[in-house]
PDB file of C-alpha atoms in Angstrom:
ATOM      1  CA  UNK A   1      11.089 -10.730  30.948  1.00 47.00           C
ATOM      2  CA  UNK A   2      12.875  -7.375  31.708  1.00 49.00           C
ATOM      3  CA  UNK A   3      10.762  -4.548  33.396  1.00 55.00           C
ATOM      4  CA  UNK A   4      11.857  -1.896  31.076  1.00 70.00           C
ATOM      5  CA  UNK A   5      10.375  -3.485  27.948  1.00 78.00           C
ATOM      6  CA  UNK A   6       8.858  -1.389  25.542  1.00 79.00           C
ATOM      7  CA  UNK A   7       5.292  -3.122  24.244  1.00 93.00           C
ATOM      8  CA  UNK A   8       4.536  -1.474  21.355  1.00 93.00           C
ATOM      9  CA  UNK A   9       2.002  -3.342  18.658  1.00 93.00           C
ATOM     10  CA  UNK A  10       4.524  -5.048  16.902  1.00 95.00           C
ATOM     11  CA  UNK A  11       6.052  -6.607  20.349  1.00 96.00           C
ATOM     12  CA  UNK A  12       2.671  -7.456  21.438  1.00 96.00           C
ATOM     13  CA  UNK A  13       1.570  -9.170  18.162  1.00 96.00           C
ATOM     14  CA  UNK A  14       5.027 -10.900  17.846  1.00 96.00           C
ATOM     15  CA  UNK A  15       4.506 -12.092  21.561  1.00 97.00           C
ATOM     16  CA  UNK A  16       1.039 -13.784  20.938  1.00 97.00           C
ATOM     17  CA  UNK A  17       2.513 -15.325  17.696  1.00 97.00           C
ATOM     18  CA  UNK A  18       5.545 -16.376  19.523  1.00 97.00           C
ATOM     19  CA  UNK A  19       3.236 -17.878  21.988  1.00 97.00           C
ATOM     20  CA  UNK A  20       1.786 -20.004  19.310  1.00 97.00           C
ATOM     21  CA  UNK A  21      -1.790 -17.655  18.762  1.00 97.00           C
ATOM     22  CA  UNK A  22      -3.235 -15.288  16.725  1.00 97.00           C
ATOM     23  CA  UNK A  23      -5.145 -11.989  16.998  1.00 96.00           C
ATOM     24  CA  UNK A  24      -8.279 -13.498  16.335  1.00 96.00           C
ATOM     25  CA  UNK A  25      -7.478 -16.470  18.310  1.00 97.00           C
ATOM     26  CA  UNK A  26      -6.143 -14.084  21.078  1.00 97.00           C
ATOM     27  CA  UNK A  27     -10.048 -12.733  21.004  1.00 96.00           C
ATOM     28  CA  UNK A  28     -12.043 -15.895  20.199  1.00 96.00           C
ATOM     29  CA  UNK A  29     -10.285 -17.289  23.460  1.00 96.00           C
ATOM     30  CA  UNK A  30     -11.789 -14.794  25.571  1.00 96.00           C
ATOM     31  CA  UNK A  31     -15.343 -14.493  23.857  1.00 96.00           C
ATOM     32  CA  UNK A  32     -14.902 -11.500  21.654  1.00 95.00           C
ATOM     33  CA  UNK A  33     -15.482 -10.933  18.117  1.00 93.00           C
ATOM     34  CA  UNK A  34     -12.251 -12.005  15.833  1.00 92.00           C
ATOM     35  CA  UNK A  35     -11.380  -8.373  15.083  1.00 92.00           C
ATOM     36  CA  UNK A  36     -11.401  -7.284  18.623  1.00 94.00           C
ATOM     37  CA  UNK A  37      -7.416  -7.682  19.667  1.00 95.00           C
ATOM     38  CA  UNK A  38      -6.834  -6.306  16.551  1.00 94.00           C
ATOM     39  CA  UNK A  39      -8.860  -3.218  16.422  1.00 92.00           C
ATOM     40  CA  UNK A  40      -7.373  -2.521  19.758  1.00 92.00           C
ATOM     41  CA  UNK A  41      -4.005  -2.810  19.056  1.00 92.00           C
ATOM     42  CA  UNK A  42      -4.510  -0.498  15.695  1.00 90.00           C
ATOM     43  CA  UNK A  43      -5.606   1.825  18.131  1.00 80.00           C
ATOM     44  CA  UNK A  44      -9.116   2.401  15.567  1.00 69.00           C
ATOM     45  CA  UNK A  45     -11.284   1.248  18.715  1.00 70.00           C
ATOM     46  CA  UNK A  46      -9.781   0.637  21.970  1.00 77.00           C
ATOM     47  CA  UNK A  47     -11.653  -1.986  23.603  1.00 89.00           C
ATOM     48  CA  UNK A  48     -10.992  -2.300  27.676  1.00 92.00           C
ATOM     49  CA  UNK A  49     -12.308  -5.988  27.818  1.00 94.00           C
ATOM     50  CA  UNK A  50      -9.848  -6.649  24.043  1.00 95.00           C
ATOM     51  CA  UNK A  51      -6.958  -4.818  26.020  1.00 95.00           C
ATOM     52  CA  UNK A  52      -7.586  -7.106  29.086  1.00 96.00           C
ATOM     53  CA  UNK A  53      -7.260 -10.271  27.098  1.00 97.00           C
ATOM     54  CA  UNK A  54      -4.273  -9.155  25.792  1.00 97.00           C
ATOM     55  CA  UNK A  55      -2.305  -9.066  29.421  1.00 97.00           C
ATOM     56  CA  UNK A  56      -4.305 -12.351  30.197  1.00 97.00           C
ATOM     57  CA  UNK A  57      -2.724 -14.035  27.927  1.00 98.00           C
ATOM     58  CA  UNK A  58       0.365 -12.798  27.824  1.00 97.00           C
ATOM     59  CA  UNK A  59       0.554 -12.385  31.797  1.00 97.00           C
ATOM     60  CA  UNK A  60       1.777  -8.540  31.718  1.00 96.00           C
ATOM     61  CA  UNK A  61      -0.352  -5.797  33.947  1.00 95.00           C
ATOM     62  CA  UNK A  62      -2.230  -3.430  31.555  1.00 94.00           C
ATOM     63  CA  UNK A  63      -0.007  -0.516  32.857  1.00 93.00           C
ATOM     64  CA  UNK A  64       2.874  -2.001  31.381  1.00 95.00           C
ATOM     65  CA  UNK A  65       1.695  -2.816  28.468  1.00 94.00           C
ATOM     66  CA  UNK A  66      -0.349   0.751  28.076  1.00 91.00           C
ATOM     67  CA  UNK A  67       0.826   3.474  30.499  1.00 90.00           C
ATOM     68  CA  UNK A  68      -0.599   5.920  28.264  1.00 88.00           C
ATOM     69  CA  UNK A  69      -4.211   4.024  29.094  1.00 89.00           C
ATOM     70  CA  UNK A  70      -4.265   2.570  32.165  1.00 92.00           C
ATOM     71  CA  UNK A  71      -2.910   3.282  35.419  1.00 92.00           C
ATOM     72  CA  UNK A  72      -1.189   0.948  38.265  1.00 93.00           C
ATOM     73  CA  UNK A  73      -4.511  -0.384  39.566  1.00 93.00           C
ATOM     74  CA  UNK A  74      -5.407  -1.215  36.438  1.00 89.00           C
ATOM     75  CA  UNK A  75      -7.945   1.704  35.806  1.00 91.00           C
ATOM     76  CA  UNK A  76      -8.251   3.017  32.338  1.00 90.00           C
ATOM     77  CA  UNK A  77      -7.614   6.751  32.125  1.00 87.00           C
ATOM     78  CA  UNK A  78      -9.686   8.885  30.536  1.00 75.00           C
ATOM     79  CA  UNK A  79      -8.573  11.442  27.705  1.00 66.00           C
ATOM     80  CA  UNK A  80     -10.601  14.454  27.480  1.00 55.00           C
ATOM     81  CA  UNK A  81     -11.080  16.271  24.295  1.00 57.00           C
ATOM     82  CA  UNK A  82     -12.648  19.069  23.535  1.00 56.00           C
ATOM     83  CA  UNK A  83     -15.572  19.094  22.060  1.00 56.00           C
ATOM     84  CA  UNK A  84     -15.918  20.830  18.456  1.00 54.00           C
ATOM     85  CA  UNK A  85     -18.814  23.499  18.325  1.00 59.00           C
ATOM     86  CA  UNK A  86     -21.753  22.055  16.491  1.00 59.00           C
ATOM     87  CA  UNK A  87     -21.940  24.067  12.529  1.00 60.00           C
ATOM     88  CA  UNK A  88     -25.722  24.701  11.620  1.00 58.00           C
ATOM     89  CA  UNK A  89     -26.525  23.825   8.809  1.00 60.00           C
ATOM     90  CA  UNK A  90     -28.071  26.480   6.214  1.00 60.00           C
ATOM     91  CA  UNK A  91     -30.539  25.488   3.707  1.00 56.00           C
TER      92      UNK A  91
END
């Protein structure tokens, strides 16, 4: 595979499909829930343990396939965001 591939979720899902699995397969192959590979890759919920299944399987570091997420070791990087002030509520 070249180095300078671009692994967006449409790559990775066409990879696992290529490779002859599914999303939920993907994540019933590594003990997750069905919807866990898939939630990840939609980006609603993130899951470290979904994302690490993911380069398992398809034998790619996490970096590569998420350098906004995860660094060279393989630690995930944490986004900050400010917190929004808390509104009382009036009655």
């Amino acid at each position: 595979m070249p180095t300078n591939r671009v692994w967006d979720k449409h790559e990775i899902k066409a990879e696992i499909g290529r490779r002859g699995q599914t999303l939920t397969g993907v994540s019933e192959m590594y003990g997750l829930s069905g919807s866990a590979v898939r939630m990840t890759l939609q980006r609603k919920r993130p899951l470290t343990s979904a994302d690490q299944a993911i380069s398992d399987f398809l034998g790619v570091p996490l970096h590569v396939l998420w350098p906004d997420r995860y660094d060279r070791a393989g630690n995930r990087l944490v986004k900050l965001t400010p917190l929004s002030p808390r509104r009382s509520r009036k009655k």
